[in-house]
Coordinates of C-alpha atoms in Angstrom, one line a residue:
Chain S
M677 CA 219.3 118.1 298.2
A678 CA 222.1 117.8 295.8
D679 CA 221.9 114.0 296.0
Q680 CA 218.3 114.1 295.0
S681 CA 219.1 116.3 292.0
L682 CA 221.8 113.9 291.0
L683 CA 219.5 111.0 291.2
K684 CA 216.8 112.8 289.2
T685 CA 219.4 113.7 286.6
F686 CA 220.7 110.2 286.6
G687 CA 217.2 108.8 286.2
D688 CA 216.4 111.2 283.3
Q689 CA 219.6 110.4 281.5
T690 CA 219.1 106.6 282.0
K691 CA 215.6 106.9 280.4
A692 CA 217.0 108.9 277.5
V693 CA 219.8 106.4 276.9
A694 CA 217.3 103.5 277.2
A695 CA 215.1 105.1 274.6
S696 CA 218.0 105.6 272.2
V697 CA 219.3 102.1 272.6
S698 CA 216.4 100.5 270.8
D699 CA 217.3 102.4 267.6
M700 CA 221.0 101.4 267.7
P701 CA 222.7 98.9 265.5
T702 CA 224.0 95.7 267.1
R703 CA 227.6 96.7 267.3
R704 CA 226.7 99.8 269.3
K705 CA 224.5 97.7 271.6
V706 CA 227.4 95.5 272.3
L707 CA 229.7 98.5 272.9
L708 CA 227.2 100.1 275.2
G709 CA 226.6 96.8 277.1
G710 CA 230.3 96.2 277.5
T711 CA 230.7 99.8 278.8
A712 CA 227.9 99.3 281.3
I713 CA 229.3 96.1 282.6
I714 CA 232.8 97.6 283.0
T715 CA 231.3 100.6 284.6
I716 CA 229.2 98.7 287.1
G717 CA 232.2 96.7 288.0
A718 CA 234.1 99.8 288.7
I719 CA 231.3 101.1 290.8
G720 CA 231.4 98.1 292.9
L721 CA 235.1 98.4 293.5
S722 CA 235.1 102.1 294.2
A723 CA 231.9 102.4 296.2
A724 CA 233.5 100.4 299.0
S725 CA 235.9 103.3 299.6
G726 CA 233.1 105.6 300.4
E727 CA 234.5 108.6 298.6
S728 CA 232.9 112.0 299.0
S729 CA 233.0 115.1 296.8
P730 CA 235.9 115.3 294.4
F731 CA 237.1 118.5 296.1
I732 CA 237.1 116.9 299.5
R733 CA 239.0 114.0 298.1
A734 CA 241.5 116.5 296.6
A735 CA 241.8 118.2 300.0
K736 CA 242.5 114.9 301.7
D737 CA 245.2 113.9 299.1
T738 CA 247.0 117.2 298.9
P739 CA 250.0 117.8 301.1
R740 CA 249.5 120.9 303.4
A741 CA 252.6 122.5 301.8
D742 CA 250.9 122.4 298.4
I743 CA 247.8 124.3 299.6
R744 CA 247.8 128.0 298.6
D745 CA 246.2 130.6 300.8
L746 CA 244.0 132.9 298.7
G747 CA 243.1 135.2 301.6
D748 CA 239.7 135.9 303.1
G749 CA 239.6 132.3 304.5
F750 CA 239.9 130.6 301.1
F751 CA 242.4 128.1 299.8
L752 CA 243.6 126.7 296.5
V753 CA 243.8 122.9 296.7
D754 CA 244.7 121.0 293.5
G755 CA 243.0 123.7 291.5
W756 CA 239.8 123.8 293.8
V757 CA 238.9 127.0 295.5
L758 CA 237.8 125.8 298.9
T759 CA 236.8 127.2 302.3
A760 CA 238.5 126.5 305.7
D761 CA 235.4 124.3 306.5
D762 CA 236.1 122.2 303.4
L763 CA 239.7 121.6 304.6
E764 CA 238.3 120.7 308.1
R765 CA 235.9 118.2 306.6
A766 CA 238.7 116.6 304.6
G767 CA 240.7 116.2 307.8
E768 CA 238.0 114.4 309.7
Chain T
M119 CA 222.9 155.6 245.0
L120 CA 224.5 152.1 245.3
R121 CA 226.8 150.9 242.5
D122 CA 229.5 148.4 241.6
F123 CA 232.7 150.3 241.0
G124 CA 233.4 148.1 238.1
T125 CA 230.4 149.5 236.3
V126 CA 231.2 153.2 236.9
E127 CA 232.2 155.1 233.8
P128 CA 235.9 156.1 234.1
G129 CA 236.2 159.7 235.2
S130 CA 232.5 160.1 236.0
L131 CA 232.8 160.4 239.7
S132 CA 232.2 164.1 240.2
G133 CA 234.1 165.3 243.3
P134 CA 234.7 167.1 245.4
Y135 CA 232.4 165.5 247.8
D136 CA 231.8 166.9 251.3
L137 CA 232.9 163.7 252.8
C138 CA 234.6 160.5 251.7
V139 CA 234.0 157.5 254.1
A140 CA 236.0 154.3 253.5
G141 CA 234.3 151.2 255.0
T142 CA 230.6 150.3 255.2
G143 CA 230.5 148.6 258.6
P144 CA 228.6 150.0 261.6
A145 CA 231.0 152.9 262.1
G146 CA 231.5 154.0 258.5
M147 CA 227.9 153.6 257.5
T148 CA 226.7 155.5 260.6
V149 CA 228.9 158.5 259.9
A150 CA 227.9 158.5 256.2
L151 CA 224.2 158.4 257.0
K152 CA 224.5 161.1 259.6
V153 CA 226.3 163.5 257.3
A154 CA 224.0 162.8 254.4
A155 CA 220.9 163.3 256.5
A156 CA 222.2 166.8 257.2
G157 CA 222.5 167.5 253.5
G158 CA 226.2 166.6 253.1
R159 CA 227.3 164.9 249.8
V160 CA 229.0 161.7 250.7
L161 CA 231.2 159.2 248.8
L162 CA 230.9 155.9 250.7
L163 CA 233.4 153.2 249.6
E164 CA 233.4 149.4 250.2
G165 CA 236.3 147.3 249.0
G166 CA 234.3 144.1 249.1
G167 CA 231.2 143.1 247.2
L168 CA 227.6 143.0 248.3
G169 CA 228.4 139.5 249.7
P170 CA 231.7 137.7 250.4
T171 CA 234.1 137.2 247.5
P172 CA 237.4 135.3 247.4
E173 CA 239.3 138.3 246.0
S174 CA 238.1 140.6 248.7
R175 CA 238.7 138.1 251.5
A176 CA 242.3 137.7 250.3
V177 CA 243.0 141.4 251.1
Y178 CA 242.5 140.5 254.8
E179 CA 245.1 137.8 254.9
G180 CA 247.8 138.2 257.6
R181 CA 249.8 136.4 260.2
N182 CA 250.6 136.6 263.9
V183 CA 254.3 137.0 264.8
G184 CA 253.6 137.7 268.5
T185 CA 254.4 135.3 271.4
V186 CA 250.7 134.7 272.1
P187 CA 248.6 132.6 269.7
Y188 CA 245.9 134.4 267.8
G189 CA 244.0 132.5 265.1
H190 CA 241.3 135.0 264.2
I191 CA 242.9 137.5 261.9
E192 CA 240.8 136.5 258.9
T193 CA 237.9 134.8 260.5
C194 CA 236.7 137.6 262.7
R195 CA 236.4 140.2 259.9
L196 CA 234.1 140.4 256.9
R197 CA 235.3 142.5 254.0
Q198 CA 231.9 143.1 252.3
F199 CA 229.0 145.6 252.2
G200 CA 227.9 146.1 255.8
G201 CA 231.2 145.0 257.1
T202 CA 231.6 142.7 260.1
S203 CA 228.0 143.4 261.1
G204 CA 227.3 140.6 258.6
H205 CA 228.1 138.0 261.3
W206 CA 228.2 139.8 264.7
A207 CA 226.2 138.2 267.5
G208 CA 224.4 141.4 268.5
R209 CA 225.3 141.8 272.2
C210 CA 225.2 145.4 273.2
A211 CA 226.3 147.0 276.4
I212 CA 227.9 150.2 277.6
F213 CA 231.2 150.7 279.3
D214 CA 231.5 151.4 283.1
R215 CA 232.0 155.0 284.3
V216 CA 235.2 153.7 285.9
D217 CA 236.5 152.7 282.4
F218 CA 236.8 156.4 281.6
E219 CA 239.0 157.1 284.6
Q220 CA 242.8 156.9 284.7
R221 CA 243.7 153.7 286.4
D222 CA 247.0 152.6 287.8
I223 CA 247.0 149.4 285.7
F224 CA 247.5 151.5 282.5
D225 CA 250.9 152.6 281.4
L226 CA 249.3 155.0 278.9
P227 CA 246.6 157.7 279.4
G228 CA 243.0 156.5 279.3
W229 CA 240.1 158.1 277.6
P230 CA 240.4 161.9 277.0
I231 CA 236.6 162.2 276.9
S232 CA 234.1 161.4 279.6
Y233 CA 231.6 158.7 279.9
D234 CA 228.8 161.3 279.3
E235 CA 230.5 162.7 276.2
T236 CA 231.1 159.2 274.8
Y237 CA 227.4 158.3 275.2
R238 CA 225.9 161.7 274.3
H239 CA 224.3 160.0 271.4
L240 CA 223.5 156.7 273.0
D241 CA 219.7 156.9 272.2
E242 CA 220.5 157.4 268.5
A243 CA 223.0 154.5 268.6
K244 CA 220.5 152.2 270.3
S245 CA 218.0 153.0 267.6
I246 CA 220.5 152.3 264.9
L247 CA 221.2 148.9 266.5
D248 CA 217.5 148.2 266.9
I249 CA 217.4 148.2 270.7
P250 CA 215.7 151.6 271.3
D251 CA 214.1 150.6 274.6
A252 CA 217.0 148.6 276.1
E253 CA 217.8 149.3 279.7
L254 CA 221.5 149.1 280.1
T255 CA 222.2 150.2 283.7
L256 CA 223.9 147.8 286.1
E257 CA 221.6 145.8 288.4
P258 CA 222.5 145.7 292.0
A259 CA 219.7 143.6 293.5
T260 CA 220.1 140.0 292.7
P261 CA 221.6 137.1 294.7
W262 CA 224.9 137.4 292.8
A263 CA 225.4 141.0 293.6
E264 CA 227.3 140.7 296.8
G265 CA 231.0 140.9 297.6
P266 CA 233.2 141.4 294.6
F267 CA 230.7 141.3 291.8
R268 CA 227.9 143.2 290.1
I269 CA 225.4 142.1 287.5
G270 CA 226.2 143.4 284.0
A271 CA 223.4 144.7 281.8
Y272 CA 223.2 144.0 278.1
A273 CA 220.7 143.9 275.3
M274 CA 220.6 141.8 272.2
S275 CA 220.4 143.5 268.8
P276 CA 218.4 141.4 266.3
P277 CA 221.4 141.6 265.3
T278 CA 221.4 144.6 262.9
R279 CA 223.0 143.7 259.6
F280 CA 224.0 147.1 258.3
G281 CA 224.2 145.8 254.7
V282 CA 220.7 144.6 254.9
K283 CA 219.1 147.4 257.0
Y284 CA 220.5 150.3 254.9
K285 CA 220.7 148.9 251.4
A286 CA 217.4 150.3 250.2
E287 CA 218.1 153.7 251.8
L288 CA 221.5 153.9 250.1
E289 CA 220.0 152.9 246.7
A290 CA 217.5 155.7 247.1
S291 CA 219.8 158.3 248.5
G292 CA 220.5 161.4 246.5
N293 CA 223.3 162.5 248.9
I294 CA 225.3 159.3 249.2
D295 CA 227.3 157.7 246.3
C296 CA 228.0 154.3 247.6
L297 CA 230.4 152.1 245.6
Y298 CA 231.3 148.5 246.3
N299 CA 234.2 146.6 244.9
A300 CA 235.9 149.9 245.3
N301 CA 239.2 149.4 247.1
V302 CA 240.7 152.4 248.9
T303 CA 244.4 152.0 248.2
D304 CA 245.8 155.4 249.1
L305 CA 245.1 158.9 250.2
R306 CA 246.8 161.9 248.6
L307 CA 248.0 164.9 250.6
D308 CA 247.7 168.4 249.1
E309 CA 250.6 170.3 247.6
N310 CA 251.5 171.6 251.1
G311 CA 251.5 168.1 252.5
E312 CA 249.1 169.1 255.3
R313 CA 245.6 168.1 254.3
I314 CA 244.2 165.1 252.5
S315 CA 243.0 166.1 249.1
A316 CA 241.9 162.9 247.4
V317 CA 241.3 159.2 247.7
V318 CA 242.7 156.6 245.4
I319 CA 240.2 153.9 244.5
T320 CA 241.3 150.7 242.8
G321 CA 239.1 148.1 241.1
Y322 CA 239.8 144.4 240.9
D323 CA 240.7 145.0 237.3
G324 CA 243.4 147.4 238.4
R325 CA 241.6 150.5 237.2
E326 CA 242.3 153.6 239.4
E327 CA 240.1 156.6 240.1
I328 CA 241.3 159.6 242.2
V329 CA 238.4 161.5 243.7
E330 CA 238.5 164.7 245.8
A331 CA 236.7 165.4 249.0
A332 CA 236.7 168.0 251.8
E333 CA 236.9 165.5 254.7
F334 CA 237.9 161.8 255.0
V335 CA 236.9 159.1 257.4
I336 CA 238.6 155.7 257.5
A337 CA 236.4 153.0 259.0
F338 CA 237.9 149.6 258.1
G339 CA 238.0 148.0 261.6
A340 CA 240.9 148.2 264.0
M341 CA 243.3 145.9 262.2
E342 CA 242.8 147.4 258.8
N343 CA 242.7 151.0 260.0
A344 CA 246.2 150.6 261.2
R345 CA 247.4 148.7 258.2
F346 CA 245.9 151.3 255.9
L347 CA 247.6 154.2 257.6
L348 CA 251.0 152.4 257.7
N349 CA 250.7 151.6 254.0
A350 CA 249.7 155.1 253.1
N351 CA 253.3 156.1 252.9
T352 CA 253.8 157.5 249.4
Q353 CA 254.1 161.0 250.7
R354 CA 255.0 160.4 254.4
T355 CA 257.4 157.5 254.6
E356 CA 256.3 156.6 258.2
G357 CA 252.7 156.4 257.1
L358 CA 249.8 158.8 257.8
G359 CA 249.4 159.9 261.5
N360 CA 252.4 157.8 262.5
Q361 CA 254.9 160.6 263.3
N362 CA 255.1 159.3 266.9
D363 CA 255.2 155.6 265.9
M364 CA 251.8 155.0 267.5
V365 CA 249.8 153.7 264.5
G366 CA 249.0 150.0 265.1
R367 CA 250.2 150.0 268.7
T368 CA 248.0 148.9 271.7
F369 CA 246.1 146.4 269.7
M370 CA 243.6 145.0 272.2
E371 CA 241.1 142.1 272.3
H372 CA 238.8 140.8 275.1
F373 CA 240.1 137.6 276.5
N374 CA 237.8 134.6 276.4
V375 CA 239.3 132.2 279.0
D376 CA 237.5 129.1 280.1
F377 CA 239.4 129.2 283.4
G378 CA 237.8 126.3 285.1
K379 CA 234.8 124.1 285.9
V380 CA 232.1 124.7 288.4
L381 CA 230.7 121.8 290.4
T382 CA 227.3 122.7 292.0
T383 CA 226.8 121.4 295.5
D384 CA 223.5 122.8 296.5
E385 CA 220.1 123.1 294.8
R386 CA 220.0 126.8 295.6
F387 CA 222.4 127.3 292.7
W388 CA 219.7 126.4 290.2
S389 CA 216.7 127.8 292.1
E390 CA 218.2 131.1 293.0
F391 CA 221.2 131.9 290.9
V392 CA 220.6 130.6 287.4
E393 CA 218.3 132.1 284.8
E394 CA 215.8 130.3 282.6
D395 CA 218.2 129.7 279.8
G396 CA 220.5 127.7 282.0
R397 CA 223.1 130.5 282.4
T398 CA 224.0 132.7 285.3
P399 CA 223.7 136.4 284.7
P400 CA 226.9 138.2 283.6
L401 CA 229.0 139.0 286.7
M402 CA 231.3 142.0 286.6
P403 CA 233.8 142.9 289.3
T404 CA 232.8 145.9 291.5
V405 CA 234.7 149.1 291.1
A406 CA 236.0 148.7 294.6
K407 CA 237.4 145.3 293.7
M408 CA 239.1 146.5 290.6
Q409 CA 240.7 149.4 292.5
D410 CA 241.7 147.4 295.5
A411 CA 243.2 144.5 293.5
D412 CA 244.5 146.6 290.6
I413 CA 242.7 144.5 288.1
G414 CA 240.8 145.1 284.9
N415 CA 237.1 144.9 284.1
G416 CA 235.2 142.0 282.5
I417 CA 232.3 139.6 282.5
I418 CA 232.0 136.0 283.8
T419 CA 229.1 133.9 282.8
M420 CA 228.5 130.2 283.8
I421 CA 226.9 128.0 281.3
S422 CA 225.3 124.7 282.2
A423 CA 227.0 121.6 281.0
A424 CA 223.5 120.2 280.5
Q425 CA 223.5 122.1 277.3
Q426 CA 226.5 120.1 276.1
R427 CA 225.7 117.5 273.4
Y428 CA 228.0 114.8 272.0
Y429 CA 228.2 114.3 268.3
G430 CA 229.4 111.6 266.0
R431 CA 229.2 107.8 265.9
L432 CA 230.3 107.5 269.5
A433 CA 227.7 109.9 270.8
P434 CA 225.4 107.3 272.3
Y435 CA 228.3 105.6 274.1
R436 CA 229.5 108.9 275.4
E437 CA 226.1 109.9 276.7
A438 CA 225.6 106.6 278.4
R439 CA 229.1 106.7 279.9
R440 CA 228.4 110.2 281.2
A441 CA 225.0 109.2 282.6
I442 CA 226.4 106.2 284.4
I443 CA 229.6 107.8 285.8
C444 CA 228.0 111.1 286.8
G445 CA 225.2 109.3 288.6
V446 CA 227.5 107.6 291.0
K447 CA 229.5 109.9 293.2
P448 CA 232.5 107.8 294.1
L449 CA 233.0 106.7 290.5
R450 CA 232.6 110.2 289.2
A451 CA 235.3 111.5 291.6
R452 CA 237.8 108.9 290.4
V453 CA 237.1 109.2 286.7
Q454 CA 237.1 113.0 286.7
E455 CA 240.4 113.1 288.4
N456 CA 242.0 111.5 285.3
D457 CA 239.6 112.7 282.6
S458 CA 238.9 116.4 282.8
S459 CA 236.9 116.2 279.6
L460 CA 234.1 114.4 281.4
T461 CA 231.5 117.0 282.3
C462 CA 228.4 116.1 284.3
K463 CA 225.1 118.0 284.0
D464 CA 225.4 119.6 287.4
E465 CA 228.6 121.3 286.3
Y466 CA 229.0 124.6 284.7
F467 CA 231.4 125.9 282.1
I468 CA 232.9 129.4 282.4
G469 CA 232.5 132.0 279.7
T470 CA 234.5 135.1 280.2
L471 CA 235.1 138.5 278.5
T472 CA 238.1 140.1 280.1
E473 CA 239.7 143.5 279.6
Q474 CA 243.2 143.6 278.1
V475 CA 245.3 146.6 279.1
P476 CA 246.7 148.9 276.3
N477 CA 250.3 147.6 275.7
R478 CA 252.6 149.3 273.1
E479 CA 254.1 145.9 272.2
S480 CA 250.8 144.4 271.2
R481 CA 250.5 145.8 267.8
I482 CA 249.7 145.8 264.1
L483 CA 252.6 145.9 261.6
V484 CA 252.9 145.4 257.9
D485 CA 254.8 142.7 256.0
P486 CA 256.9 144.2 253.2
D487 CA 257.8 140.7 252.0
D488 CA 254.2 139.6 251.5
R489 CA 251.8 141.9 249.5
D490 CA 248.2 141.8 248.6
Q491 CA 246.8 142.0 245.0
F492 CA 247.1 145.8 245.1
G493 CA 250.8 145.7 246.0
K494 CA 250.2 146.7 249.6
P495 CA 252.1 144.9 252.4
K496 CA 249.9 142.4 254.2
L497 CA 249.0 142.6 257.9
L498 CA 251.3 141.4 260.6
L499 CA 249.9 141.0 264.1
Q500 CA 252.2 141.0 267.1
Y501 CA 249.9 139.8 269.8
E502 CA 251.2 140.1 273.3
V503 CA 249.7 139.7 276.8
T504 CA 251.1 141.3 279.9
D505 CA 251.5 140.2 283.5
Q506 CA 248.8 142.7 284.4
D507 CA 246.4 140.8 282.0
W508 CA 247.2 137.5 283.6
K509 CA 246.7 139.1 287.1
T510 CA 243.2 140.2 286.0
I511 CA 242.2 136.8 284.6
E512 CA 243.5 135.0 287.7
S513 CA 241.9 137.4 290.1
H514 CA 238.5 137.1 288.3
A515 CA 238.8 133.3 288.6
F516 CA 239.7 133.3 292.3
E517 CA 237.0 135.8 293.2
L518 CA 234.4 133.6 291.5
G519 CA 235.7 130.6 293.3
K520 CA 235.5 132.4 296.6
L521 CA 232.0 133.6 296.0
L522 CA 230.7 130.1 295.1
A523 CA 232.5 128.4 298.0
G524 CA 231.5 131.2 300.4
K525 CA 227.8 130.7 299.6
D526 CA 228.4 126.9 299.7
I527 CA 226.4 126.5 296.5
A528 CA 229.3 125.2 294.3
R529 CA 233.0 124.8 294.0
L530 CA 235.3 126.1 291.2
R531 CA 238.2 124.0 290.0
V532 CA 240.7 126.3 288.2
R533 CA 242.4 124.9 285.2
E534 CA 246.1 124.1 285.7
G535 CA 247.0 126.0 282.6
L536 CA 245.7 129.2 284.2
L537 CA 248.0 128.9 287.2
D538 CA 251.1 128.3 285.0
R539 CA 249.8 130.7 282.3
T540 CA 249.9 128.1 279.5
I541 CA 246.2 128.2 278.9
G542 CA 245.0 130.1 275.7
V543 CA 243.6 133.5 276.3
G544 CA 241.0 133.1 273.6
A545 CA 239.3 135.9 271.7
H546 CA 236.0 137.6 271.1
C547 CA 236.8 139.3 267.7
H548 CA 236.8 142.6 269.5
H549 CA 239.6 144.4 267.8
M550 CA 240.4 147.7 269.4
G551 CA 243.0 150.4 270.2
T552 CA 245.2 150.6 267.1
T553 CA 244.6 154.3 266.4
R554 CA 243.9 155.3 270.0
M555 CA 242.4 158.6 271.1
S556 CA 244.7 160.9 273.1
D557 CA 245.1 164.5 274.1
D558 CA 248.8 164.4 273.5
A559 CA 249.9 163.2 270.0
K560 CA 252.7 161.2 271.5
D561 CA 250.2 158.9 273.3
G562 CA 247.9 158.1 270.4
V563 CA 246.8 158.7 266.8
V564 CA 243.6 160.7 267.0
D565 CA 242.4 163.6 269.1
K566 CA 239.1 163.9 271.1
D567 CA 237.2 164.4 267.8
C568 CA 238.7 161.2 266.3
R569 CA 240.8 163.5 264.0
V570 CA 244.3 162.2 263.2
H571 CA 246.8 164.2 265.0
G572 CA 248.5 166.6 262.6
I573 CA 246.1 166.1 259.7
P574 CA 243.1 168.4 260.0
N575 CA 240.7 166.6 257.7
L576 CA 241.4 162.9 258.3
Y577 CA 239.3 161.0 260.9
M578 CA 239.3 157.4 262.1
A579 CA 236.0 155.6 263.1
G580 CA 235.4 152.4 264.9
A581 CA 236.9 150.7 268.0
S582 CA 240.4 151.5 266.8
V583 CA 240.0 154.8 268.6
F584 CA 239.3 153.2 272.0
P585 CA 242.2 154.1 274.4
T586 CA 241.1 151.2 276.7
G587 CA 238.8 148.3 275.9
G588 CA 236.7 148.1 279.0
G589 CA 234.9 144.9 279.9
V590 CA 231.9 144.7 277.6
N591 CA 231.2 144.3 273.8
P592 CA 232.3 147.3 271.8
T593 CA 229.7 147.8 269.1
L594 CA 227.3 150.1 270.9
T595 CA 230.1 152.3 272.0
L596 CA 231.7 152.5 268.6
V597 CA 228.3 153.4 267.0
S598 CA 227.8 156.1 269.6
L599 CA 231.1 157.6 268.7
A600 CA 230.4 157.3 265.0
V601 CA 227.2 159.3 265.5
R602 CA 229.2 161.8 267.5
L603 CA 231.8 162.0 264.7
G604 CA 229.0 162.6 262.1
E605 CA 227.7 165.4 264.3
H606 CA 231.2 166.9 264.5
L607 CA 231.6 166.9 260.8
N608 CA 228.2 168.5 260.3
A609 CA 229.0 171.2 262.8
K610 CA 232.5 171.8 261.2
A611 CA 230.8 172.3 257.8
G612 CA 228.0 174.4 259.1
R613 CA 225.4 171.8 258.3
L614 CA 223.6 171.9 261.7

């Protein structure tokens, strides 16, 4: 469900950006185009790694010793307040 | 009658008045109108003009010498007719019943009057603030109201601008003599040194008038109330009401800490938990949570990042960058790790209003080396925050994170600066506590009737009398107390 929402948001934003591009001066178009190319390249590089949510990634990368137990089955991991299930998912 | 003090014929102010009120903000004007409505003859004084003027603003200059930054000494307050109501946002709420109980987190006694007594005139206060039908009880039945939180209740005043709402009434009033550009620079004690006998009014041209009254109310706001009493030292060197060194102490604000970012993970967050304006309802800790964890009260609201707009020449670039990066999960994760300023539209900012405990070391002082145009020492703020305050802020953050993760609808990432206490505590321009109410004179400045301990005809009005600050906006409470003070003065003079 969350993915669909993201796609919808992404789609809406892309349309909005496209609409605004036609009114931009040339320098801005070049800037925007360059950004898009760089970004798409970065997507290609990073997509291969198959990353998941940023908090799951944080849980994967955080040493166990740096995880703080907040009680009631919750943990503080690199600033994220996570559940035991989140930590389990990160360990898979 | 409403007049410019500069146009008043010297010696023509014919005291004694039944009451002199200094300050035309919500508290001062409410007291004045209440007493005048019962037939009392009132002198109502405003140091500023009908609108802002540079010479009036200059009187509010001051600086912070505390260890915690505070950049709102001058910007929060308006020194003009109608006072700070000229720019308040209008949010009205009432304190919790638990705020009136003595709690372990306080080193000083709490409220000496009950919740019911404080809000005995709530309906009248609501009418004054133009929210007569507002329902302000806490709501238990919503998806958020589980575990450690309740839903706060508030109403929005239009907001009421006292200088606008009551100007015509004051112009037409036969009982109120309202003077603007009339700076109250001192109070005179009688020959026995026990009661206040007269007020000293000074114009911007230096002209002074001394006018007698039976009762006096100071309603300048919490910062200025303390500065005024400390500077009123011509007959008592320690200042008026300061025999126990309590004037100016326990300055309190409400913290406004953006303690993290919320990443939504399930559509239920939007469909079930967010209101039409893109905000969550105000979450307040339950009484049980406050008592179990020894923390203070407060409000947490989450505000959609979708409302964030970029401005300036690079705005289109930033919007495009956000759209692209936020639309691709793996990229987003990587970028946000290194760029915390990038917010995607499924994220939420945190807005908070958090109780600050009364702390003697957080205080208003005066600066003998820097004086205003009337020769009075300017304001010094020594703003301090305690470990207890940080504990409250941190606990509110963690409990919110647990709630979101437990429901599996979002995750909270707490800012690093919160954990190491380097983040700014922010402000809401809610100045409170500097002439706190207490049964025992050693713990405060005024008694249950808002009368200065040891001076039978001097009263303080406004949030300066709050012994604790609670976890909601203060205006409705201070107006309720001002109505109560007006009633007290009427009863004392046999006007009821």
